[in-house]
CSV table of N, CA and C in Angstrom, one decimal:
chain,number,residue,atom,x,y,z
A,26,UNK,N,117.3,262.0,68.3
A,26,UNK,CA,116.5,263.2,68.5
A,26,UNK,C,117.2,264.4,67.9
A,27,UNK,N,116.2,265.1,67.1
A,27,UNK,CA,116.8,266.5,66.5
A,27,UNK,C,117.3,267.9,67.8
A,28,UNK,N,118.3,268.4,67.4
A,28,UNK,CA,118.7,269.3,68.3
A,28,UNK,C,117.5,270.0,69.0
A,29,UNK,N,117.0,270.5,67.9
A,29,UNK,CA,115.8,271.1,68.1
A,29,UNK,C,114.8,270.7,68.8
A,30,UNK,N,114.5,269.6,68.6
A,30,UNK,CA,113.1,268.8,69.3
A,30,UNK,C,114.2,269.1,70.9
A,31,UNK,N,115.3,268.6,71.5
A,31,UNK,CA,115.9,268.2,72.5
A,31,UNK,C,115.7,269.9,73.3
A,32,UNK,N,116.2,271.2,72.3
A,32,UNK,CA,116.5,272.3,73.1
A,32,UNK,C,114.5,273.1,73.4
A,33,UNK,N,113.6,272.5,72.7
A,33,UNK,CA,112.4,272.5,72.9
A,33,UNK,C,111.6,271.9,74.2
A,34,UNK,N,112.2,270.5,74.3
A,34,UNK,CA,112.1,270.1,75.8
A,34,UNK,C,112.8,270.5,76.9
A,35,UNK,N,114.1,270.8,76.8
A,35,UNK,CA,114.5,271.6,77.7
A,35,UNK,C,113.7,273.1,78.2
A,36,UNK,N,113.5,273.6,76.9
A,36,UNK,CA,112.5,275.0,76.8
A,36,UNK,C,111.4,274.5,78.2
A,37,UNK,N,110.5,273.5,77.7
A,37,UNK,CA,108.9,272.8,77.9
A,37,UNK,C,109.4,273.2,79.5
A,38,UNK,N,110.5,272.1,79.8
A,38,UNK,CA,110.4,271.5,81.1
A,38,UNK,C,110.6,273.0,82.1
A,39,UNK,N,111.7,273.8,81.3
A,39,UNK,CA,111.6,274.9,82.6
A,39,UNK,C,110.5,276.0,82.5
A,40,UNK,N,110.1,276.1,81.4
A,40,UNK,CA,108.6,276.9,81.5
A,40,UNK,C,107.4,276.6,82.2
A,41,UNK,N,107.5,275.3,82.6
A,41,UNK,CA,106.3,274.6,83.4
A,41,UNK,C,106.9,274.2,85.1
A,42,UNK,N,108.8,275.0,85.2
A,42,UNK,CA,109.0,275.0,86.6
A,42,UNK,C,108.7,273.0,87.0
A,43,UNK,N,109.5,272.4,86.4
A,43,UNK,CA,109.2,271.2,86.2
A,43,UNK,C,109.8,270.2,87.4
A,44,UNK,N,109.1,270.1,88.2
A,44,UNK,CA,109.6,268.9,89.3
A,44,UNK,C,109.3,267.1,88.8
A,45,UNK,N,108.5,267.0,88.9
A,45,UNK,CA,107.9,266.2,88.2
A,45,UNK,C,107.7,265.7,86.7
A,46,UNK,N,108.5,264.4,85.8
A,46,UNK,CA,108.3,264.6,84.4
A,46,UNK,C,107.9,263.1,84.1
A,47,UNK,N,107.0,262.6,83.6
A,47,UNK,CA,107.3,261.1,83.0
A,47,UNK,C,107.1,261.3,81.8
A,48,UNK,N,107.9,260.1,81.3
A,48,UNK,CA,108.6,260.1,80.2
A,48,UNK,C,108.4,258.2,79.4
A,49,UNK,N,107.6,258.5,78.3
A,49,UNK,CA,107.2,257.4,78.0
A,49,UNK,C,107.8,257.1,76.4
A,50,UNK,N,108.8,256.2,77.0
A,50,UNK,CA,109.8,255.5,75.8
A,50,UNK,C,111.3,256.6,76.3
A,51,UNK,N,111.8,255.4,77.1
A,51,UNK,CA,113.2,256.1,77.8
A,51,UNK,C,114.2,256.1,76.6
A,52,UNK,N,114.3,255.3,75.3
A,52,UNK,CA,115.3,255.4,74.2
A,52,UNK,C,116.7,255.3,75.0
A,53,UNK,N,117.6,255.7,74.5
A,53,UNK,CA,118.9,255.7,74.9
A,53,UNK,C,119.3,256.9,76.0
A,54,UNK,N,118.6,257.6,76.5
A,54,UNK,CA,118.2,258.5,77.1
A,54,UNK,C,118.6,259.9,76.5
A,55,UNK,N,118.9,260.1,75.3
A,55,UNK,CA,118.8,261.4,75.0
A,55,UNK,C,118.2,262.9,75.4
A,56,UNK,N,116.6,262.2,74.9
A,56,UNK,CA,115.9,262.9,75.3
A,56,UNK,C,115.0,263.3,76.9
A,57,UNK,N,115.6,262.2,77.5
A,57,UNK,CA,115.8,262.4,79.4
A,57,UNK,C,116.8,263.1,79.7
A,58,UNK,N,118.0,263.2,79.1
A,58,UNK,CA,118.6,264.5,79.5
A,58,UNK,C,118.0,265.8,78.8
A,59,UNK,N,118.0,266.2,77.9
A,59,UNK,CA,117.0,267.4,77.8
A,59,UNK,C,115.9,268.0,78.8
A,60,UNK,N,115.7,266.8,79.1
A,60,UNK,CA,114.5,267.2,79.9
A,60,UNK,C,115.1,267.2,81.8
A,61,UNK,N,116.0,266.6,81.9
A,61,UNK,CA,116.9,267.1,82.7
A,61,UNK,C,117.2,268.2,83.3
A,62,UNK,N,118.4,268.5,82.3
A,62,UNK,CA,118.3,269.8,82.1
A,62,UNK,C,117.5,271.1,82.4
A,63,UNK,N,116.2,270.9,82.1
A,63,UNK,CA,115.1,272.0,82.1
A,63,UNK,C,114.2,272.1,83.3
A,64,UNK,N,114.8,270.8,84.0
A,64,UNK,CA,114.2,270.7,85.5
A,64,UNK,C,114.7,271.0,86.4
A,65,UNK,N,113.9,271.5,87.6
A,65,UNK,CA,114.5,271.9,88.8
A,65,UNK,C,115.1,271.0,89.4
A,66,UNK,N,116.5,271.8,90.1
A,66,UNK,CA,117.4,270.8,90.5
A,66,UNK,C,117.2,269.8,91.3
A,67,UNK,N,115.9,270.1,92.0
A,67,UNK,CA,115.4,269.0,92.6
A,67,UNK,C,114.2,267.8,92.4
A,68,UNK,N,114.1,268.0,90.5
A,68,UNK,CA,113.3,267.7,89.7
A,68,UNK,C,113.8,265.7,89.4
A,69,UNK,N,112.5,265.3,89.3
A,69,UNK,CA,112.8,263.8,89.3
A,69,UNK,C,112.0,263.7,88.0
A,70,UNK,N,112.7,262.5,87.0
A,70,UNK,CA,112.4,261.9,85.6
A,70,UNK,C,111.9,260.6,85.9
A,71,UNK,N,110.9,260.2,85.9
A,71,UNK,CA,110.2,259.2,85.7
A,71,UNK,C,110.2,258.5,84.0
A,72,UNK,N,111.3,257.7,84.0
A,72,UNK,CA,111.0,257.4,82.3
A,72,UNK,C,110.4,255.8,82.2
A,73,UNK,N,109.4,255.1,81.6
A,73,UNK,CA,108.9,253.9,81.6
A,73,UNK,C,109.5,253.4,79.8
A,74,UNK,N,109.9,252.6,80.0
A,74,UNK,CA,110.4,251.5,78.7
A,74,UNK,C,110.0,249.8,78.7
A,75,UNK,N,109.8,249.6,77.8
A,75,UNK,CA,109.5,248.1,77.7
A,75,UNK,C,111.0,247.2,77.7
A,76,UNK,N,111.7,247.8,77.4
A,76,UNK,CA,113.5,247.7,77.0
A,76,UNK,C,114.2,247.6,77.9
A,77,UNK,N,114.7,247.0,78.4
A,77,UNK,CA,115.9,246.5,79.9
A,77,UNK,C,116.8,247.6,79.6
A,78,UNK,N,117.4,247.1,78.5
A,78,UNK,CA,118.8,247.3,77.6
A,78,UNK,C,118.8,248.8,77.6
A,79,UNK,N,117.6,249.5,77.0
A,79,UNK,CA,117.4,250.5,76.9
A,79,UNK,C,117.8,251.5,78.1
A,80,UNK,N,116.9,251.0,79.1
A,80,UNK,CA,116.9,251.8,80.3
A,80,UNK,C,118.2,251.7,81.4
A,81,UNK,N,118.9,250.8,80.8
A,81,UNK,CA,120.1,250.6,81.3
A,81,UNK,C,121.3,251.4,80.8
A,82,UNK,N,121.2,251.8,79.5
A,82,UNK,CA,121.7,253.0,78.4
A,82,UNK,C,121.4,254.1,79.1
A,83,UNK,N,120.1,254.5,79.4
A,83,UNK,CA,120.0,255.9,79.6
A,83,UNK,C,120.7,256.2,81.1
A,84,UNK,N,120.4,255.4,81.8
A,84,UNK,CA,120.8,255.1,83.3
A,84,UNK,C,122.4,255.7,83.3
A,85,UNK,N,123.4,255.1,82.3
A,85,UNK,CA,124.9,255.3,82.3
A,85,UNK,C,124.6,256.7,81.6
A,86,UNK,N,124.4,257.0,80.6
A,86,UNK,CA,124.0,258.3,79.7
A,86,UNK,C,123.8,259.4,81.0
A,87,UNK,N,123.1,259.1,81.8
A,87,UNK,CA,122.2,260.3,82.7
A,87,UNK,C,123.9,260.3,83.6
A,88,UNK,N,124.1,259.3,84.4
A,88,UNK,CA,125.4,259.4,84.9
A,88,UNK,C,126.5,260.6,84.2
A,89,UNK,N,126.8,260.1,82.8
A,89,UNK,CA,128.0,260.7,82.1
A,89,UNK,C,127.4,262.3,81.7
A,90,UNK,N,126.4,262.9,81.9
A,90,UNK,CA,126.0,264.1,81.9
A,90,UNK,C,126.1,264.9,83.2
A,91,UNK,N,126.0,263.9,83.7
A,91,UNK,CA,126.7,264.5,85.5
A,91,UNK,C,125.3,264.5,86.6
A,92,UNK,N,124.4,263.9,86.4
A,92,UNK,CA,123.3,263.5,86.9
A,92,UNK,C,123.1,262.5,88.0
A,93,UNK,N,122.7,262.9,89.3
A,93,UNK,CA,122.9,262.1,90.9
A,93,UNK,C,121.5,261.3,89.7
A,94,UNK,N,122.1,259.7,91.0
A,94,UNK,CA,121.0,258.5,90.2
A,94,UNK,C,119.5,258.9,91.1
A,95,UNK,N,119.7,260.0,92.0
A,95,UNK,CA,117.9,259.9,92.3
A,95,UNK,C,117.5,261.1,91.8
A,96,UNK,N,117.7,261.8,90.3
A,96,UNK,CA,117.2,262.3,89.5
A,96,UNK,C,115.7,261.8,88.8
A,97,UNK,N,116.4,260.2,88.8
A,97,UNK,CA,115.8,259.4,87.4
A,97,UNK,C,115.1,258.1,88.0
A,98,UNK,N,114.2,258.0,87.7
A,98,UNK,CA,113.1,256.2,88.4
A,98,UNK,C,112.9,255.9,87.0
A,99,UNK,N,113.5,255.0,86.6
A,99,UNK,CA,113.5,254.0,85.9
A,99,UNK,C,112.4,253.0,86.2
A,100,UNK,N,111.4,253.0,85.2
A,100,UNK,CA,110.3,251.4,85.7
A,100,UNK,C,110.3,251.0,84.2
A,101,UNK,N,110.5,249.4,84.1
A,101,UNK,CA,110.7,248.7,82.6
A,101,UNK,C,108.7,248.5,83.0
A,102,UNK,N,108.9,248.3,81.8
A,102,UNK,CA,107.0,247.5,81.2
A,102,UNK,C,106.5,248.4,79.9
A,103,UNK,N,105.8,248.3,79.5
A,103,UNK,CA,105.0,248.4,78.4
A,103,UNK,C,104.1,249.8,79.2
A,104,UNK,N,104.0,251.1,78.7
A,104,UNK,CA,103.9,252.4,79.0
A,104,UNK,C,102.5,251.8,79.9
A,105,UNK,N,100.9,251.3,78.7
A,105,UNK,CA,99.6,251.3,79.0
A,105,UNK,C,99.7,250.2,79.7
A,106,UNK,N,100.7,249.2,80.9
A,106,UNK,CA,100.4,248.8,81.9
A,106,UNK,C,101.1,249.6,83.2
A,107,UNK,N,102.4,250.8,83.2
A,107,UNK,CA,102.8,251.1,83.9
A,107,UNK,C,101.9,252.5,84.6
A,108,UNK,N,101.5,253.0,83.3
A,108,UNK,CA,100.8,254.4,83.5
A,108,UNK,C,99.5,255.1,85.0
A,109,UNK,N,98.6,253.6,84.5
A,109,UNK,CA,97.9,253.6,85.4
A,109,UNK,C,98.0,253.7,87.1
A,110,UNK,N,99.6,253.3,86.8
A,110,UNK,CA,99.9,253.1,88.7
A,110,UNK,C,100.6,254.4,89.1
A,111,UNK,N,100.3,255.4,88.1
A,111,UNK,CA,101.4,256.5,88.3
A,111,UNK,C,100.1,257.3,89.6
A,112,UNK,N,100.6,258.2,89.8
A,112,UNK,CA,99.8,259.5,90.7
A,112,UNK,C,99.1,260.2,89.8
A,113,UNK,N,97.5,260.4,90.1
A,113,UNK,CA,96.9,261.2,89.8
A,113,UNK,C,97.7,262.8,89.9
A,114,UNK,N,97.7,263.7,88.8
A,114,UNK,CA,97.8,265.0,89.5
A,114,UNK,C,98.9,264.9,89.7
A,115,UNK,N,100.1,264.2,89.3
A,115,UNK,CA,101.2,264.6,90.2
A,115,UNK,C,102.5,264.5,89.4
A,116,UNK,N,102.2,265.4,88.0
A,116,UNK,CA,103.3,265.2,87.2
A,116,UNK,C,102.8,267.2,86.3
A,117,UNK,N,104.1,267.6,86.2
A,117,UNK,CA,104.0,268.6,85.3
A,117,UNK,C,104.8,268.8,84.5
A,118,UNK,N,104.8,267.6,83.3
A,118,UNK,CA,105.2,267.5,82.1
A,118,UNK,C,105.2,265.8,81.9
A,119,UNK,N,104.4,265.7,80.8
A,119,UNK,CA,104.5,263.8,80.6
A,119,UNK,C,105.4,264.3,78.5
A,120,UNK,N,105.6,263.4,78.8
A,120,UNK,CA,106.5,263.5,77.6
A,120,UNK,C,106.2,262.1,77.0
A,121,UNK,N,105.8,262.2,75.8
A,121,UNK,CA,105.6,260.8,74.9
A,121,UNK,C,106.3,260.5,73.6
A,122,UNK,N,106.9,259.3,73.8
A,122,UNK,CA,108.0,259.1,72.2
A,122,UNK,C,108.0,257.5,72.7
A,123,UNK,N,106.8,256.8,72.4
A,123,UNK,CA,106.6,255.3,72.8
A,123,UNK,C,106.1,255.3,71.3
A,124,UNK,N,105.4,254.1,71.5
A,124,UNK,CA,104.7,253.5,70.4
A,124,UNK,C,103.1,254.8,69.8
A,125,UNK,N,103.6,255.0,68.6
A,125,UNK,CA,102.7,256.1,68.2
A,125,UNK,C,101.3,255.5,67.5
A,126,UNK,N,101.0,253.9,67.7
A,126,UNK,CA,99.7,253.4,67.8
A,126,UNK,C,99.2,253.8,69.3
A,127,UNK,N,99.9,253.5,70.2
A,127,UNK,CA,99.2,254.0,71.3
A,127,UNK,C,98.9,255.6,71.8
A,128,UNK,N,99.2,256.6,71.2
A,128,UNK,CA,99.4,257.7,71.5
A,128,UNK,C,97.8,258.6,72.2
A,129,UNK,N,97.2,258.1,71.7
A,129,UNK,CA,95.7,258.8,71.9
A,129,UNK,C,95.6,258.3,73.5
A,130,UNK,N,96.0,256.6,73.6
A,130,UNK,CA,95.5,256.2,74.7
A,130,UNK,C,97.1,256.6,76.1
A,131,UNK,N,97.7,257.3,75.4
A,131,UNK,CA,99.1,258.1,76.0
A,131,UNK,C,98.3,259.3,76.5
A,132,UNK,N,97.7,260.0,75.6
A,132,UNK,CA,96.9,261.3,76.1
A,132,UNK,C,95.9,260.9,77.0
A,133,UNK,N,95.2,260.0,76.8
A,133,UNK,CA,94.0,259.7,78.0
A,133,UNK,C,94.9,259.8,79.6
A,134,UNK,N,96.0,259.0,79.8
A,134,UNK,CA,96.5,259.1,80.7
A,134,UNK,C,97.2,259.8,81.2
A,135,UNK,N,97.8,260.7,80.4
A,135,UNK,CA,98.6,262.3,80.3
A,135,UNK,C,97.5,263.2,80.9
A,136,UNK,N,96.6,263.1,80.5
A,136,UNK,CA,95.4,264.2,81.0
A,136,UNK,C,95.3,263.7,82.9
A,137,UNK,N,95.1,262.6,82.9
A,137,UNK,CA,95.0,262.0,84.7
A,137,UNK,C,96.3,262.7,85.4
A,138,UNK,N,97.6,262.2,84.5
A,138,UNK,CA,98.9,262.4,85.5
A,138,UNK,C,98.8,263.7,85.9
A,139,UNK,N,98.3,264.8,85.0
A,139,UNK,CA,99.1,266.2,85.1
A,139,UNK,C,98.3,266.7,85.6
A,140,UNK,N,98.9,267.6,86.8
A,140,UNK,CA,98.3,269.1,87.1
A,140,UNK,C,97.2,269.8,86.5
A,141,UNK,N,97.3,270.7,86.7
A,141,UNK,CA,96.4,271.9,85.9
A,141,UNK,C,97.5,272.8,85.6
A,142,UNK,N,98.0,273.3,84.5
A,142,UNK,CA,98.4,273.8,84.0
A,142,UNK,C,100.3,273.1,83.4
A,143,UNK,N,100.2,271.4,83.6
A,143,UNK,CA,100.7,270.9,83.4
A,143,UNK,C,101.0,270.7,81.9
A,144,UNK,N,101.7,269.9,81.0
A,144,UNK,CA,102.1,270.2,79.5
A,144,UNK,C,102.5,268.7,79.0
A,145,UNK,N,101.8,268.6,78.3
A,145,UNK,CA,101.7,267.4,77.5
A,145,UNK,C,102.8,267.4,76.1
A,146,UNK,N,103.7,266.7,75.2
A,146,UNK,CA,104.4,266.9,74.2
A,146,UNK,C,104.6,265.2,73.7
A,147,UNK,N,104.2,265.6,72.5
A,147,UNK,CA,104.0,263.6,71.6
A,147,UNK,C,105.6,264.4,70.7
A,148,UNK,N,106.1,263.5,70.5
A,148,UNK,CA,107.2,263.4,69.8
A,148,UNK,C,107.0,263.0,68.2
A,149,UNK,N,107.2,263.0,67.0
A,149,UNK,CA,107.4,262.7,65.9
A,149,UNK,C,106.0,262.5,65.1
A,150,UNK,N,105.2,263.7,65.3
A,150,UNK,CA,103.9,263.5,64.6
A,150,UNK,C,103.7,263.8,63.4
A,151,UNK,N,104.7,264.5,63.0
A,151,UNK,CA,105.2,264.8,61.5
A,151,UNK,C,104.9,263.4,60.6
A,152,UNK,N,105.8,262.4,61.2
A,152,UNK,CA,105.6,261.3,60.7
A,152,UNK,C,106.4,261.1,59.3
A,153,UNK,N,107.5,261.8,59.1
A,153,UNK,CA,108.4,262.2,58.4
A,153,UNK,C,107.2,262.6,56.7
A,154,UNK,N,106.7,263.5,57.4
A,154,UNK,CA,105.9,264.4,56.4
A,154,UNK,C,104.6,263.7,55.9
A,155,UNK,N,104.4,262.5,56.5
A,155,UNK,CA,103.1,261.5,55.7
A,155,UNK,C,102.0,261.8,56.4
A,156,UNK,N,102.2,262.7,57.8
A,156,UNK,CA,100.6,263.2,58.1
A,156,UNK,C,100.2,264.3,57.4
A,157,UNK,N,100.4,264.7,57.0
A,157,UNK,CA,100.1,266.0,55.8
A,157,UNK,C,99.8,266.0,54.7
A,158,UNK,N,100.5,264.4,53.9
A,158,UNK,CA,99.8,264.0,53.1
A,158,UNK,C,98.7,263.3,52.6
A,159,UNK,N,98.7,263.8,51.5
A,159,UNK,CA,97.2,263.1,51.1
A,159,UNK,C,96.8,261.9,50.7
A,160,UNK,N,97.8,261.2,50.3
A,160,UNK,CA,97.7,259.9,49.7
A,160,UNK,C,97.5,259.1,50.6
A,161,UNK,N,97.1,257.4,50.5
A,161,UNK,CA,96.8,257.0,51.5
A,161,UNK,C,97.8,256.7,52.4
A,162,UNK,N,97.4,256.4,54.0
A,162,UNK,CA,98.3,256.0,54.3
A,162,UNK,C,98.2,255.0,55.9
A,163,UNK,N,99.5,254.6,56.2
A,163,UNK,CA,99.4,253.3,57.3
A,163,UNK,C,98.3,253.7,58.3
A,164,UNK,N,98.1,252.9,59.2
A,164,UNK,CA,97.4,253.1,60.7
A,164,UNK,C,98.0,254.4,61.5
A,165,UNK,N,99.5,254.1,61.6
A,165,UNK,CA,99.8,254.8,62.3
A,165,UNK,C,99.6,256.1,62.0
A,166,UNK,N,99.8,256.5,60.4
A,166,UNK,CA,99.5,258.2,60.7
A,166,UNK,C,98.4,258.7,60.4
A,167,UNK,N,97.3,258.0,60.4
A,167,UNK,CA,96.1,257.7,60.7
A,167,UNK,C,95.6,258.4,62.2
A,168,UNK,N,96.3,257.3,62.8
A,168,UNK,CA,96.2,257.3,64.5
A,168,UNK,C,96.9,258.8,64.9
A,169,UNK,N,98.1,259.0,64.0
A,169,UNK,CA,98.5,260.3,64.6
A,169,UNK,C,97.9,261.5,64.0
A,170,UNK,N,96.8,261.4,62.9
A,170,UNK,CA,96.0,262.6,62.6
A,170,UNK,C,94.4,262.4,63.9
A,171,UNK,N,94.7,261.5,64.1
A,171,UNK,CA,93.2,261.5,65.0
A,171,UNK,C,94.0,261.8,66.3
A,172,UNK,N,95.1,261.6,67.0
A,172,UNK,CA,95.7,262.4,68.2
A,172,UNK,C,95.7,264.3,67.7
A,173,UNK,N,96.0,264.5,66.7
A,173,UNK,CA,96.3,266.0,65.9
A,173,UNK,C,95.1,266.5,66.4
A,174,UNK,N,93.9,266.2,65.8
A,174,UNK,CA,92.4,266.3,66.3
A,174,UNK,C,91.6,266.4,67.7
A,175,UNK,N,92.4,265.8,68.2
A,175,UNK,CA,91.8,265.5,69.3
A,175,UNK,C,92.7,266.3,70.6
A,176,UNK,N,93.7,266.5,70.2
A,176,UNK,CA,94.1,267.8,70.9
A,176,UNK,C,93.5,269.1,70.4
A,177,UNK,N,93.5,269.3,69.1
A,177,UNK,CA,92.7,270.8,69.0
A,177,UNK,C,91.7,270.8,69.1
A,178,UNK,N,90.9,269.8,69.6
A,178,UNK,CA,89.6,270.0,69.7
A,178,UNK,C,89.3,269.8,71.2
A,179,UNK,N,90.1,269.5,71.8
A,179,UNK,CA,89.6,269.4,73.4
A,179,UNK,C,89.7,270.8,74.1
A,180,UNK,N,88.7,270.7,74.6
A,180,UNK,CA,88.5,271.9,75.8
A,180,UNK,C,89.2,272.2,76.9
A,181,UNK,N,90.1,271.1,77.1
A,181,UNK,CA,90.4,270.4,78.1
A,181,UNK,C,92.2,271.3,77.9
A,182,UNK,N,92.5,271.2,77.0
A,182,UNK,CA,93.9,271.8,76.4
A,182,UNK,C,94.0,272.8,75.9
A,183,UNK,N,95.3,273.7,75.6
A,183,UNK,CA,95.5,274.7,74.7
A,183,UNK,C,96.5,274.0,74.0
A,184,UNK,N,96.8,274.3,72.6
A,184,UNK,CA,97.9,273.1,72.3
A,184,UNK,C,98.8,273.8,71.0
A,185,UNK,N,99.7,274.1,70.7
A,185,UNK,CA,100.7,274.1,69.7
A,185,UNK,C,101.7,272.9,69.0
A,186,UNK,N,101.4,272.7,67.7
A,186,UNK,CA,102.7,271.7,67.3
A,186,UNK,C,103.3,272.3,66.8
A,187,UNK,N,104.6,272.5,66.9
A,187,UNK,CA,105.6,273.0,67.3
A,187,UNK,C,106.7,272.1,65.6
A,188,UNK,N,106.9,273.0,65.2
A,188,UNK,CA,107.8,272.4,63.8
A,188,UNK,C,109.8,272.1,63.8
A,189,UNK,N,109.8,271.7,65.0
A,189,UNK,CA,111.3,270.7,65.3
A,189,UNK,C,111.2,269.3,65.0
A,190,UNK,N,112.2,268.9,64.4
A,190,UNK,CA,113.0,267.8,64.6
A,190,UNK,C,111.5,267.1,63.5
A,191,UNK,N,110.7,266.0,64.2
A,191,UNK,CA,109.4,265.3,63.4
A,191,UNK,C,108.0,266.0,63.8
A,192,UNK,N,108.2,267.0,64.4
A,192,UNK,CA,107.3,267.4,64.5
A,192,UNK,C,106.7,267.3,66.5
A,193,UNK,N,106.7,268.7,67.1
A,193,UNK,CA,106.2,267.9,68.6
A,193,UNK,C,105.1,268.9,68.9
A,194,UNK,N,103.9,267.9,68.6
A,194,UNK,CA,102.6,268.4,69.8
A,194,UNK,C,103.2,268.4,70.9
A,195,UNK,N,102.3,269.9,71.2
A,195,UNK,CA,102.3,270.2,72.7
A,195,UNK,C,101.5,271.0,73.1
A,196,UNK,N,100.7,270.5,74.6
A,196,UNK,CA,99.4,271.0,75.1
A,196,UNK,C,99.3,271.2,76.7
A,197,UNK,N,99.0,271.9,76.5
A,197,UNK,CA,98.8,272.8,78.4
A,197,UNK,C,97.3,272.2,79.1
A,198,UNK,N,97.1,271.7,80.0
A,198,UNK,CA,96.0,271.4,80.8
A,198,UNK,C,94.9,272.4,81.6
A,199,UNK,N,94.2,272.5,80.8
A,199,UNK,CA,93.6,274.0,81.4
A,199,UNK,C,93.3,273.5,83.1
């Protein structure tokens, strides 16, 4: 993760007074500490990964930053089976850097988790510059020009992308 993109979630999480965060695609946990960080000290990280290994990385990672273990709920599975079991309403900040075929169906459930004035942020929509281009191109940045869309066009959001790191949409819940 680019510094930038990292000191931007930090930014996210304390401007939204952040108790509450899930976090879809735990990685090595980099970017769960950032968002750490930006949370109230009594703020809990919900990160979901399909990766054991993974979440077992971030787990020691969150330790060596100096992080008590009931900061962080670790659930392994696949994001679009874990999501659904989460709490309506009861997250103010979802953070997404999973699989960027699923990302639209990341927003469908992003919109359920969060509050009202809660803050949505997709990770690497840039797509290392191939959503902007014109030529043709894969599914995926396809899928991530129709997430682009479909944030600025919802009523539902106010939304900025935000030019760190790959690029990070990010959208407020009216």
């Amino acid at each position: 993760m680019a510094p930038g993109t990292g000191a931007a979630l930090r930014l996210l999480a304390a401007s939204v007074d952040a108790k509450a965060v899930a976090e879809i695609g735990t990685g090595c946990g980099v970017s769960g500490i950032h968002l750490l960080h930006g949370m109230r000290p009594d703020g809990v990280l919900t990160t979901v990964d399909q990766e054991p290994e993974h979440q077992q990385s971030a787990r020691q990672a969150f330790r060596d930053a100096g992080f008590a273990g009931n900061r962080a709920r670790f659930i392994p599975g696949r994001a679009l089976d874990v999501l659904p079991r989460l709490a309506d309403a009861g997250y103010d900040l979802v953070f997404c850097d999973g699989d960027r075929q699923e990302y639209q169906d990341y927003l469908a459930e992003s919109l359920r988790l969060l509050r009202p004035g809660g803050l949505v942020a997709f990770e690497g929509v840039f797509a290392n510059g191939r959503t902007v281009d014109s030529g043709p191109q894969p599914t995926e940045v396809l899928r991530l020009r129709e997430l682009v869309r479909a944030v600025r066009e919802s009523t539902e959001l106010v939304s900025s992308l935000l030019p760190v790191g790959d690029g990070l949409l990010c959208a407020v819940k009216r």
